[in-house]
Structure formats: C-alpha cells, structure tokens
Coordinates of C-alpha atoms and ligand atoms in Angstrom, one line a residue:
M1 CA 21.4 27.0 130.7
A2 CA 24.3 25.1 129.4
Y3 CA 27.0 27.7 127.2
Q4 CA 27.0 27.1 123.7
A5 CA 30.1 28.1 121.7
L6 CA 29.3 31.3 120.2
Y7 CA 30.7 29.7 117.0
R8 CA 28.3 27.7 116.7
V9 CA 25.6 29.8 118.2
F10 CA 26.2 32.8 114.9
R11 CA 27.4 30.5 111.9
P12 CA 25.8 32.2 109.8
Q13 CA 22.8 31.1 108.0
D14 CA 22.7 33.3 105.7
F15 CA 24.4 34.6 103.2
S16 CA 24.0 38.9 104.0
S17 CA 25.3 36.9 107.5
V18 CA 28.9 36.2 106.4
V19 CA 31.5 38.3 107.1
G20 CA 34.2 40.2 105.4
Q21 CA 33.1 38.4 102.1
D22 CA 30.7 40.7 100.5
V23 CA 31.9 40.1 96.0
I24 CA 31.3 36.7 96.7
T25 CA 28.3 35.9 98.7
K26 CA 26.6 38.9 96.6
T27 CA 27.6 36.9 93.6
L28 CA 26.5 33.1 95.0
K29 CA 22.4 35.5 96.2
N30 CA 22.7 36.5 92.5
A31 CA 22.7 32.6 91.2
V32 CA 20.5 31.5 93.1
A33 CA 18.2 34.1 92.4
N34 CA 18.3 33.8 88.8
K35 CA 18.6 29.8 88.7
R36 CA 22.4 30.0 87.2
T37 CA 24.2 27.4 89.9
S38 CA 26.7 26.2 88.0
H39 CA 27.8 22.4 88.9
A40 CA 30.9 22.4 90.6
Y41 CA 32.2 25.7 92.9
L42 CA 35.4 25.9 94.5
F43 CA 35.8 27.5 97.8
C44 CA 39.6 28.4 98.8
G45 CA 41.2 31.0 101.3
P46 CA 42.4 31.0 104.6
R47 CA 41.2 29.0 107.6
G48 CA 38.2 30.6 109.1
T49 CA 36.6 32.9 106.7
G50 CA 33.8 31.4 105.8
K51 CA 34.2 29.3 103.0
T52 CA 32.6 25.9 104.6
S53 CA 29.2 29.2 105.9
C54 CA 28.9 29.8 102.6
A55 CA 29.0 25.9 101.2
K56 CA 26.8 25.4 103.6
I57 CA 24.3 27.8 102.8
L58 CA 24.6 27.6 98.7
A59 CA 23.4 24.7 99.0
K60 CA 20.5 24.7 101.1
A61 CA 19.6 28.1 99.5
I62 CA 19.5 26.0 95.8
N63 CA 16.9 23.4 97.6
C64 CA 15.1 26.5 99.6
L65 CA 11.2 26.2 99.7
N66 CA 10.7 29.9 99.0
P67 CA 13.7 31.8 98.7
K68 CA 14.1 35.3 98.6
D69 CA 16.2 37.3 96.3
G70 CA 18.7 34.4 96.5
E71 CA 18.7 34.1 100.2
P72 CA 17.3 30.7 101.9
C73 CA 14.3 31.1 104.0
N74 CA 15.5 29.6 107.2
E75 CA 11.2 28.2 108.2
C76 CA 10.5 25.9 105.1
E77 CA 10.8 21.8 105.2
I78 CA 13.9 22.0 103.7
C79 CA 15.9 25.4 105.2
R80 CA 15.1 23.6 108.5
D81 CA 16.0 19.8 107.8
A82 CA 20.0 21.1 106.8
N83 CA 19.8 23.1 109.4
E84 CA 19.4 20.7 111.9
N85 CA 22.7 18.7 109.5
R86 CA 19.2 16.3 109.1
L87 CA 19.2 16.4 104.9
N88 CA 20.9 13.1 103.0
D89 CA 20.4 15.2 100.4
I90 CA 23.6 17.4 101.3
I91 CA 26.7 14.8 101.6
E92 CA 29.5 16.6 104.2
I93 CA 32.8 15.3 103.4
D94 CA 36.1 15.8 105.1
A95 CA 38.7 14.9 102.4
A96 CA 41.4 14.8 105.7
S97 CA 39.9 11.7 106.7
N98 CA 37.9 10.3 103.8
N99 CA 40.9 11.1 100.8
G100 CA 40.8 7.2 99.3
V101 CA 40.0 6.4 96.3
E102 CA 36.9 4.2 96.9
E103 CA 35.2 6.6 98.7
I104 CA 35.2 9.1 95.9
R105 CA 34.0 6.0 93.2
D106 CA 31.6 6.2 95.9
I107 CA 30.4 9.3 95.4
R108 CA 30.3 8.7 91.6
D109 CA 28.3 6.1 91.4
K110 CA 25.6 6.9 94.5
A111 CA 25.4 10.8 92.6
K112 CA 23.8 9.1 89.4
Y113 CA 20.6 8.0 92.0
A114 CA 18.3 11.4 91.9
P115 CA 18.3 13.3 95.2
T116 CA 15.5 12.3 97.1
Q117 CA 13.5 14.7 99.9
A118 CA 14.7 18.1 97.7
E119 CA 15.6 18.8 94.5
Y120 CA 19.4 18.9 94.2
K121 CA 22.0 16.6 95.3
V122 CA 24.9 18.4 96.9
Y123 CA 28.0 17.3 97.7
I124 CA 31.0 20.0 99.8
I125 CA 34.7 18.2 99.8
D126 CA 36.1 20.2 102.8
E127 CA 40.6 19.9 102.2
V128 CA 39.7 19.0 98.7
H129 CA 43.4 19.3 97.9
M130 CA 44.5 15.9 101.0
L131 CA 42.8 14.0 98.2
S132 CA 44.9 11.2 96.5
Q133 CA 45.5 11.0 93.7
G134 CA 43.4 8.3 92.2
A135 CA 40.8 9.6 94.3
F136 CA 41.7 13.3 92.1
N137 CA 40.9 11.4 88.4
A138 CA 38.1 10.2 90.2
L139 CA 36.3 13.1 90.6
L140 CA 38.0 14.5 87.5
K141 CA 36.0 12.4 85.4
T142 CA 33.0 13.2 88.3
L143 CA 33.6 16.7 87.4
E144 CA 34.0 15.9 83.1
E145 CA 30.5 14.1 83.4
P146 CA 28.3 16.4 86.1
P147 CA 24.7 13.7 86.9
A148 CA 21.6 16.0 86.8
K149 CA 20.3 17.9 90.2
V150 CA 24.4 17.1 91.3
V151 CA 26.2 20.2 92.7
F152 CA 30.0 20.2 94.4
I153 CA 31.4 22.8 96.7
L154 CA 35.0 21.4 96.6
A155 CA 36.6 23.9 100.1
T156 CA 40.8 23.9 100.3
T157 CA 42.9 26.0 101.8
E158 CA 45.5 24.8 99.1
P159 CA 43.9 25.2 95.9
Q160 CA 48.0 25.5 94.3
K161 CA 48.0 21.7 95.8
L162 CA 44.8 21.1 93.3
P163 CA 45.6 19.5 89.6
A164 CA 44.7 22.5 86.7
T165 CA 42.8 19.4 85.5
I166 CA 39.9 20.1 88.4
I167 CA 40.5 23.8 88.9
S168 CA 39.3 24.1 85.2
R169 CA 35.9 22.3 85.5
T170 CA 35.2 24.7 89.1
Q171 CA 33.7 28.4 88.8
R172 CA 36.4 29.8 91.0
F173 CA 35.9 32.2 94.3
D174 CA 38.8 33.6 96.8
F175 CA 37.9 34.3 100.3
R176 CA 39.8 37.0 101.8
R177 CA 41.2 37.1 105.2
I178 CA 38.7 39.7 107.2
S179 CA 39.9 42.3 108.0
K180 CA 40.5 43.7 112.6
S181 CA 36.8 46.1 112.0
E182 CA 35.4 43.8 110.8
I183 CA 36.4 41.7 112.7
I184 CA 35.8 43.6 116.0
S185 CA 32.2 45.5 114.7
R186 CA 31.5 41.5 114.1
L187 CA 32.6 40.7 117.1
E188 CA 30.9 43.7 119.4
F189 CA 27.7 42.6 118.0
V190 CA 27.7 39.0 119.6
L191 CA 28.4 39.9 122.6
Q192 CA 26.1 42.5 122.4
D193 CA 23.2 40.0 121.3
Q194 CA 24.5 37.9 124.1
D195 CA 24.4 40.5 126.3
V196 CA 27.9 40.2 127.3
K197 CA 29.7 43.5 129.1
Y198 CA 32.6 43.9 127.6
D199 CA 36.6 46.1 127.0
S200 CA 36.5 47.4 123.5
Q201 CA 41.2 47.1 123.8
A202 CA 39.8 42.8 124.7
I203 CA 38.7 43.2 120.9
E204 CA 41.4 44.5 119.8
T205 CA 43.3 42.4 120.8
I206 CA 40.9 39.6 120.2
A207 CA 41.3 41.3 116.6
V208 CA 44.2 40.9 116.3
A209 CA 45.4 37.6 117.1
A210 CA 42.7 36.1 114.8
E211 CA 44.7 37.0 111.9
G212 CA 42.3 37.5 109.9
G213 CA 39.8 34.5 110.9
M214 CA 36.5 34.7 111.9
R215 CA 36.0 31.3 113.6
D216 CA 39.5 32.1 115.4
A217 CA 37.9 35.5 116.6
L218 CA 35.0 34.3 118.1
S219 CA 36.3 31.3 119.7
I220 CA 38.7 33.4 121.1
A221 CA 36.4 35.9 122.7
D222 CA 34.7 32.5 124.4
Q223 CA 37.6 31.7 126.7
A224 CA 38.3 34.7 127.4
I225 CA 34.6 35.4 128.1
S226 CA 34.8 31.8 130.3
F227 CA 37.9 33.0 132.3
G228 CA 35.5 36.7 133.6
D229 CA 32.4 36.5 134.4
N230 CA 30.0 36.8 131.9
E231 CA 32.3 39.1 131.1
L232 CA 35.5 40.3 128.4
T233 CA 38.9 42.5 130.2
L234 CA 40.8 43.3 128.3
V235 CA 43.3 41.6 131.3
N236 CA 41.4 38.3 130.3
A237 CA 42.2 39.0 126.3
L238 CA 45.5 39.0 127.1
Q239 CA 45.4 36.0 128.9
V240 CA 44.2 33.6 126.4
T241 CA 45.6 35.1 123.3
G242 CA 48.7 34.8 125.5
S243 CA 48.7 31.2 126.7
L244 CA 47.7 30.7 122.5
R245 CA 51.5 32.0 122.0
N246 CA 53.2 32.9 124.5
D247 CA 53.8 30.2 126.9
Q248 CA 55.0 28.3 123.3
L249 CA 57.5 31.3 122.3
L250 CA 58.6 32.3 125.4
D251 CA 58.5 27.7 126.2
Y252 CA 60.9 27.6 122.6
F253 CA 63.1 30.7 123.9
K254 CA 64.2 29.3 127.1
D255 CA 65.6 26.4 124.5
I256 CA 67.8 29.0 123.2
A257 CA 69.1 30.3 126.5
N258 CA 70.5 27.6 127.0
H259 CA 71.4 26.4 124.2
D260 CA 69.9 23.5 123.9
T261 CA 68.7 21.9 121.0
A262 CA 67.1 19.4 120.1
S263 CA 64.7 20.0 122.5
A264 CA 63.6 23.6 120.9
L265 CA 63.5 22.3 117.2
K266 CA 60.9 20.0 118.9
K267 CA 58.9 22.8 120.2
L268 CA 59.4 24.5 117.2
N269 CA 58.0 21.8 115.8
D270 CA 55.0 21.4 117.9
I271 CA 54.8 25.3 117.2
L272 CA 54.1 23.7 114.1
I273 CA 51.8 21.5 113.9
S274 CA 49.4 24.3 116.2
G275 CA 48.6 26.1 112.4
R276 CA 51.2 28.8 113.7
S277 CA 51.8 30.3 111.1
A278 CA 56.0 31.4 110.4
Q279 CA 55.7 34.9 109.6
R280 CA 54.3 35.6 112.5
L281 CA 56.6 33.7 114.4
T282 CA 59.6 34.8 113.0
E283 CA 58.5 38.4 114.3
S284 CA 57.7 37.5 117.8
I285 CA 60.9 36.0 118.7
I286 CA 62.3 39.5 117.1
T287 CA 59.8 41.9 119.5
L288 CA 60.8 39.4 122.3
C289 CA 64.5 39.8 121.6
R290 CA 63.9 43.6 121.5
D291 CA 61.6 44.5 124.4
L292 CA 64.8 41.1 126.6
I293 CA 67.2 44.3 124.9
L294 CA 65.2 46.6 126.9
V295 CA 64.5 45.2 130.3
K296 CA 68.0 44.4 130.1
S297 CA 68.9 48.2 129.2
G298 CA 66.6 49.7 132.2
N299 CA 63.7 50.4 129.9
S300 CA 61.2 48.3 130.9
D301 CA 58.8 50.6 130.7
E302 CA 58.8 50.4 127.2
V303 CA 58.4 47.1 125.9
S304 CA 55.5 46.2 123.9
Q305 CA 54.5 42.6 125.8
A306 CA 54.1 44.7 129.2
T307 CA 51.7 41.2 130.6
M308 CA 55.4 39.3 129.6
L309 CA 57.3 41.3 131.6
N310 CA 57.9 38.9 134.7
E311 CA 58.7 36.6 132.2
L312 CA 61.6 39.1 129.9
N313 CA 62.8 39.4 134.5
D314 CA 63.0 36.0 134.5
M315 CA 64.7 35.5 131.5
Q316 CA 66.8 38.7 130.6
N317 CA 70.4 37.7 132.2
A318 CA 70.7 34.7 130.2
F319 CA 71.4 36.5 127.6
T320 CA 73.7 39.2 126.9
Q321 CA 72.8 41.8 124.1
D322 CA 75.3 41.4 122.0
R323 CA 73.4 37.7 121.6
L324 CA 70.3 39.0 121.3
F325 CA 71.7 41.0 118.9
K326 CA 72.7 38.2 116.5
I327 CA 69.4 36.4 117.9
V328 CA 66.9 39.6 115.5
D329 CA 70.1 39.0 112.4
T330 CA 69.7 35.4 111.9
V331 CA 66.0 36.0 112.6
S332 CA 65.9 38.8 110.5
D333 CA 67.8 36.5 107.4
T334 CA 65.5 33.5 107.8
Q335 CA 62.1 36.0 107.2
K336 CA 63.5 37.4 104.1
N337 CA 64.2 33.6 103.0
L338 CA 60.6 33.0 103.5
K339 CA 59.1 34.8 101.5
N340 CA 61.0 33.0 98.8
S341 CA 60.5 29.7 100.2
N342 CA 58.9 27.2 99.9
Q343 CA 61.5 25.5 102.8
I344 CA 59.7 27.7 105.2
D345 CA 60.0 24.4 107.8
I346 CA 64.5 23.9 106.6
Y347 CA 64.5 28.0 107.4
L348 CA 63.1 27.9 110.3
E349 CA 65.0 24.6 111.7
I350 CA 67.8 26.0 110.7
M351 CA 67.5 28.6 112.6
T352 CA 66.7 27.2 115.5
V353 CA 70.5 25.8 115.7
K354 CA 71.5 29.1 114.8
S355 CA 70.1 31.3 117.3
C356 CA 71.0 28.2 119.8
E357 CA 74.6 27.9 118.9
E358 CA 74.5 31.8 118.7
I359 CA 77.6 32.5 121.3
S360 CA 78.4 36.4 122.0
E361 CA 81.9 37.1 122.2
Q362 CA 81.6 38.8 126.0
V363 CA 80.8 35.0 126.8
E364 CA 83.7 33.7 126.9
T365 CA 86.4 36.1 127.9
T366 CA 83.8 37.8 130.5
P367 CA 82.7 35.2 132.9
V368 CA 79.1 35.0 132.1
E369 CA 75.4 34.7 133.1
S370 CA 75.0 30.4 133.3
P371 CA 77.5 29.2 135.7
Q372 CA 76.8 25.6 133.1
L373 CA 78.4 27.0 130.2
Q374 CA 81.1 28.5 132.2
S375 CA 82.3 25.5 133.5
Q376 CA 82.1 23.5 130.4
I377 CA 83.8 27.0 128.5
S378 CA 86.4 26.2 131.6
S379 CA 87.2 22.6 131.4
L380 CA 87.4 23.3 127.1
E381 CA 89.9 24.7 127.9
K382 CA 92.2 23.3 130.2
Q383 CA 91.9 19.9 127.9
I384 CA 93.2 22.3 125.5
E385 CA 96.0 23.9 127.0
Q386 CA 96.8 19.6 128.7
L387 CA 96.9 18.9 125.3
Q388 CA 98.8 21.2 123.6
E389 CA 101.8 20.7 125.7
Q390 CA 101.0 16.5 125.5
V391 CA 101.6 18.2 121.8
K392 CA 105.0 20.2 122.8
H393 CA 106.5 18.2 124.5
A394 CA 106.3 15.1 122.5
P395 CA 109.1 12.9 119.9
V396 CA 107.7 14.3 115.9
A397 CA 107.5 10.5 114.7
T398 CA 105.0 9.4 117.1
Q399 CA 102.5 12.2 115.2
A400 CA 102.9 11.2 112.3
A401 CA 102.7 7.2 113.4
P402 CA 98.8 6.2 112.8
V403 CA 96.7 6.5 115.9
A404 CA 94.2 6.2 117.2
K405 CA 90.4 6.6 115.2
P406 CA 88.0 9.7 116.4
K407 CA 85.5 6.8 117.6
T408 CA 87.3 5.2 120.1
K409 CA 87.7 8.4 122.0
T410 CA 84.8 8.5 124.5
K411 CA 86.2 10.1 127.7
K412 CA 87.2 13.7 126.3
A413 CA 84.8 14.0 122.9
K414 CA 84.7 17.9 123.4
V415 CA 88.1 18.2 122.6
V416 CA 89.4 18.4 119.3
N417 CA 91.0 15.0 118.1
K418 CA 94.1 16.9 116.4
T419 CA 96.2 13.3 116.8
A420 CA 93.5 12.7 114.1
V421 CA 94.0 16.0 112.4
F422 CA 97.2 15.6 111.6
T423 CA 96.5 11.7 110.8
I424 CA 94.4 13.6 107.7
L425 CA 96.6 16.9 107.1
N426 CA 99.8 13.6 106.4
G427 CA 98.2 12.5 103.3
A428 CA 95.5 15.3 103.2
T429 CA 96.1 16.9 99.1
K430 CA 93.5 19.4 97.2
D431 CA 91.6 17.6 94.7
D432 CA 90.7 15.0 97.2
L433 CA 89.1 17.9 99.3
N434 CA 87.7 19.4 96.7
E435 CA 86.8 16.1 95.9
V436 CA 84.4 16.2 98.7
R437 CA 83.1 19.5 98.4
D438 CA 82.0 18.8 95.0
I439 CA 79.9 16.1 97.1
W440 CA 78.9 17.7 100.0
P441 CA 75.7 18.9 99.3
D442 CA 74.7 15.6 97.8
M443 CA 75.7 14.1 101.8
M444 CA 73.4 17.2 102.8
Q445 CA 70.9 15.7 100.5
M446 CA 70.8 12.0 102.2
L447 CA 70.4 13.7 106.2
P448 CA 67.0 13.5 107.4
I449 CA 65.6 17.4 107.6
T450 CA 66.7 17.6 111.4
Q451 CA 70.1 16.3 111.2
Q452 CA 70.3 18.9 107.5
A453 CA 69.4 21.5 109.8
M454 CA 71.9 21.2 111.5
M455 CA 74.6 20.6 109.9
N456 CA 73.9 23.0 108.0
V457 CA 76.3 24.6 110.1
S458 CA 79.6 22.3 108.8
K459 CA 82.1 22.3 105.8
P460 CA 84.8 20.1 104.3
V461 CA 88.1 22.2 105.9
A462 CA 90.9 19.4 104.8
A463 CA 90.4 15.5 103.2
S464 CA 93.1 13.0 102.5
D465 CA 92.4 9.2 101.6
N466 CA 91.9 7.9 105.1
G467 CA 89.8 10.5 106.2
I468 CA 88.3 14.1 106.3
V469 CA 88.2 17.6 108.2
V470 CA 85.3 19.4 109.4
S471 CA 84.6 22.6 110.1
F472 CA 81.7 23.8 112.7
D473 CA 80.4 28.1 113.1
Y474 CA 80.1 27.3 116.2
A475 CA 81.7 26.3 119.4
L476 CA 78.9 24.9 121.3
W477 CA 77.8 22.6 118.1
F478 CA 80.9 20.8 117.1
E479 CA 81.0 19.7 121.1
K480 CA 77.5 17.8 120.0
V481 CA 78.0 16.9 116.6
T482 CA 81.2 14.8 118.3
Q483 CA 78.9 13.4 120.6
D484 CA 76.9 12.9 118.2
Q485 CA 78.1 9.0 117.3
E486 CA 74.4 7.8 115.2
L487 CA 75.4 11.5 113.2
L488 CA 78.8 10.6 112.9
D489 CA 77.7 6.6 111.4
T490 CA 75.6 8.3 109.2
L491 CA 77.7 10.5 107.9
K492 CA 80.3 8.3 107.2
D493 CA 78.2 5.9 106.3
N494 CA 77.4 8.0 103.6
L495 CA 80.6 9.3 102.5
G496 CA 81.4 6.5 101.6
K497 CA 79.0 5.3 99.2
L498 CA 79.7 9.3 97.9
T499 CA 83.6 8.2 97.1
K500 CA 84.2 4.2 97.5
K501 CA 86.3 5.5 99.7
N502 CA 86.2 4.1 103.7
L503 CA 86.2 7.9 105.0
D504 CA 87.1 8.7 108.5
I505 CA 86.0 12.1 109.9
V506 CA 86.8 14.6 112.5
P507 CA 85.1 17.2 113.3
V508 CA 86.9 20.9 114.4
A509 CA 85.1 24.0 115.3
E510 CA 84.8 26.6 112.6
S511 CA 86.9 28.9 115.7
Q512 CA 89.3 26.6 117.4
W513 CA 91.5 25.5 112.9
P514 CA 93.3 28.1 111.9
D515 CA 94.7 27.8 115.6
I516 CA 95.0 23.8 114.3
R517 CA 96.3 24.5 111.3
K518 CA 99.5 27.0 111.9
E519 CA 100.5 24.5 114.1
Y520 CA 100.4 21.1 111.9
L521 CA 102.6 23.4 109.2
Q522 CA 105.1 25.1 112.0
E523 CA 105.5 21.7 112.7
H524 CA 106.0 20.7 109.4
Q525 CA 108.7 23.1 108.5
D526 CA 110.8 22.8 111.5
E527 CA 110.7 18.8 110.1
M528 CA 112.0 19.9 106.4
T529 CA 113.7 22.0 107.4
S530 CA 116.1 19.2 110.4
D531 CA 115.8 16.6 107.7
E532 CA 115.2 17.8 104.3
E533 CA 118.7 15.7 103.1
T534 CA 116.9 12.1 104.8
Q535 CA 113.4 13.3 103.8
D536 CA 112.0 12.5 101.0
Q537 CA 109.2 15.9 101.2
P538 CA 106.0 16.2 99.5
V539 CA 107.0 19.8 99.0
A540 CA 110.8 20.6 97.8
E541 CA 110.1 24.1 96.6
K542 CA 112.9 27.2 98.7
E543 CA 113.1 27.3 102.5
E544 CA 111.5 30.2 102.5
T545 CA 107.7 29.5 100.7
K546 CA 108.2 25.8 102.2
A547 CA 105.0 26.8 104.3
V548 CA 103.1 28.4 102.0
S549 CA 103.4 25.9 99.3
L550 CA 102.6 23.3 101.7
A551 CA 99.8 24.7 103.0
E552 CA 98.1 25.4 99.0
N553 CA 98.8 21.3 98.6
L554 CA 96.6 20.9 101.4
F555 CA 94.1 23.5 101.3
G556 CA 94.4 24.8 98.6
S557 CA 95.2 28.7 97.2
D558 CA 92.2 30.0 98.4
N559 CA 92.7 28.7 101.5
I560 CA 95.8 30.6 102.9
T561 CA 96.6 32.5 105.3
I562 CA 99.4 32.3 107.1
K563 CA 101.2 34.0 109.5
E564 CA 104.8 34.2 110.4
D565 CA 105.9 34.5 114.4
Ligands
ZN601 ZN1 13.4 27.4 103.1

C-alpha cells in the first residue's frame, strides 16, 4: 500500500481530535450545537497549531445533516463531500496567492447567491494578512453587510497586520503553541495506530524540534520513519531534526570561521526564508560556540550535541577560544535587541557581520590556525612598514601637496591610503566633522539593508572641505570596504546629495587610526616649529599647547588622547 503522509492521514475530522486547543474546540462545538454561530471568525496563531483544521471542521459541522453535540457526523452526504474537498459551498482561498482586490470583489458578488448544496456557504481565507489594502476594503464592506447564510473564517499567523476594522467585525480565537507533552501523546497515539515501533527519546526529540506545531511534528516523524524501515529510532530522529537545523547552522558557521561575510549573510537569509525563528537561531549559535569551547578544552563528552561531534572536531581549530567568547557576547547582545524590535533581519545581519569580522587578540600576535589570514596580516604589516619608511624619508612639501585620490589606487587597496588621509587632515575642522556626523545616520538609511549592516561598524573620524575619513571597527572589514568600489561610489553619491559638496571618502581601520593621527600631529608640530616665522599657521598658540590645539581643531576636544614621545 502506498504510504500516505501522517499529517494527512491524521488530520482531525472532528473537534475532539484536535490536539491542544480544548477551549477553542469546546466553544465552537457549543456554538454549533446551540445554532449560535457567528457570520465571521478570525483564527490566529503560529503555524501548524490547528487553525485550518478547525476551520474545515467548523464549516462541515454547521452544514452536517446529523450533527451530534456540535460535532460533524462524518457520515452524511455533506460531511463525506466536505472530507473529499468536493463540496462547492465550502470555498478555500489562500490569500498568499489570491491577494488581489478582484478576487475579494468576486467573493462579494458570488456570496449574494444562496448556497447550492449545503445550508451555509463558508469562505475560509488562509493567511488573510496577505490581502492588499484594496482587498481588505472590499472584504470589510462584505463583513459590514454580511449576506444571509454566508460564514467567513479568516486564518492568520500575523493578526497584528490586520486592520482593526476587520478584527472588530469577527469573533476572534487565539490558537496557542501545542505543549511538548501534548505533542508526545499524540505522536504515541499515531505511531501505535500505524503499528510503528518507536523509541520514546526519539519522540521527545521530535516534540522539541516541532516548536509547538503538530503538523511539523508529524512531518518530522514521517521523515524519520522513512529512514528507519517502519521504525522510529533516536538516531534517525536526531538525523532528521538535525537536517532541518544543524546542516544550515554549520554551513553558516563555517562562513563565520572563514571570515566570509558575504556568504554568511546569504546563508543567514536562506535560514530566515526557511522559517527558522530568530530566537532559535541565536540560541543554536550560542550552543554551538559552547560546544566548540568544550571540544577545544578537551571536554568532548560534555557537548550538548553529541551527534555533531565530528563536525565540532573538524571546526574547532578554525577558532580561538577568545574569538568564540566574543561571538557569544555579540549574539547575546543581539538576543536582547531582538526582544524589543521589529528590525529582526537587520540585527541578525549586524550580528553576522560582527561575528565574521571578530578577530581574537591572540590571532594578531601569535601564529594562528588560518594560514590565509596569517599571510594576509603579514603582508599588511610589511606594506605598512614600507609606507612608514617612505613617509619618513619623503620631503615634507611632497606630503602636503595634493595627491592621488583613493579611487585611482588599486594595487595596494588593503593599506590605509595615508597620503589621502593627510590631505583631508590638512583642511580638517571639527565643524566639518560635526556636520558629517549629523548626517551619518541619514546616510545609513539611504543604503540597502545589507550595506547598512556592513556600514554599522563605521564612523566618521575627520572631515574637511574635500573629504572625510571613516574608521571601521574591524581590520578585515576595512579591507573589504576598501575593495568594494561600488559601495564607496554609493557612499560618495549619497554624501554629495546630503552635503552638496564633492567629498572623497577614505576608509581607515580603527586599530590603525590613533597611530595615523598621532603621526600627522607630530609631523605638523615639527613643521610648525621649524617654519613658524614664515608660515601662516591656523593654530598660533604657545609652543607646548600647539599639538593639543591642532588636534582640537581637527577632531574636537572629546577625541584627544595625545601622548608626547
Ligand atoms: Zn454529517
């Protein structure tokens, strides 16, 4: 016999078979028994909690020829046709695909005609929050003057997206997540009925993974059974629930290990599209970090995900403990933000960017696991040394002269373009900086969301009439932005729109910025000391305060940390 999906075989056909929604099913049953049903219902709640099942049972019960205490008989002609989806008077509409005004107008026109076969015509509109504004208006008109013998059942996972005018014209029922123990006992019933042998730990694993949805629980059980030759084992249950979550999580985490921000952001997007909750994702990342820390410290037997031990072993060397702790901090902060925010995607993207860019302090001072990263850092250090040598031996006049703009610089894009920075510093004022800082949040708003997340780790640190210096929290992130000409062009365009000036944007890494700034101040202090008589100095103060005033003029007094060597 061909195998049929469990959730189809066990879709409840009467109210008493619905799991975990006793108050709702009892109320509906009484309404049917006493012939006091409403003309419009709203069923709200998470997916897989029985909204559509209850809507179908209700539609059948109010039309059943021999109802028993409000339950459909499932034997009369009407019940049988309804169970086989052949009853023309029960009309199911998926608003996710039929969200046009026309469809709802169509309902208004057709609803005027009497039911053909049953006593009531019942419209079940699934995912009703997806209707367009125009369709809502049309629906509202129908609900305001409901045709006789027509019942509307609206179902949604997101009632907060419905207009209050619609909600107030319906009788609302809130479906709750089904408890773990209720899911377990239903699974036991189903498996016994199907003569499937099962391990009770397997059922528990499935009940946890289903996150309160009965339909998900049955689907997962189905998959696990198909793995195990009509037997539900713990290993298979772990494997199946793992394939739902662990594979995606591990792929995502490998990108974090490799500092591959772009790929990690794409995987994050896939995870969110597949319907995983943000809370669940952040919990899983923290558990994974914890397990990696345990493996690294030689306590593999204590990991919470024993089935992932091979993957954990493979991955442990990609991280230092220090970096794992930092990632846990970042993810915990994100969890706090998620609780009070609608901007869930942005917070998760920022979390991803930060986790990718997070480098432990040990990485920069000791030989590390990733040879690629190590060689990047060494070459960067070498380039900086060379540049510093060049700057030291170059005549002062050459440095102060206008120089090549950053966009013409391609070969050594990873190095801070110090000449460009100095050019800006030559004309920098704190007023210019304050102006740029004021418009910075607006600049961020003008970017696409992914770029916003990337730029979240940036801040302007110096500004003049010809350009701004932007610092980035993480060195690798600075590198990425420096190489992203498209992003730099977009930023430059937006900056131009907001300031009406043609400003260059020069990125620096936050870790390098204090040294660059100090170097500039020292050089210009020397310059001032030697050429004081002949040059018209912007800051003509007493010698000992010269550097401080210069710095104040450039960056504002709150940013000064000058140490005399
Ligand atoms: Zn019946």
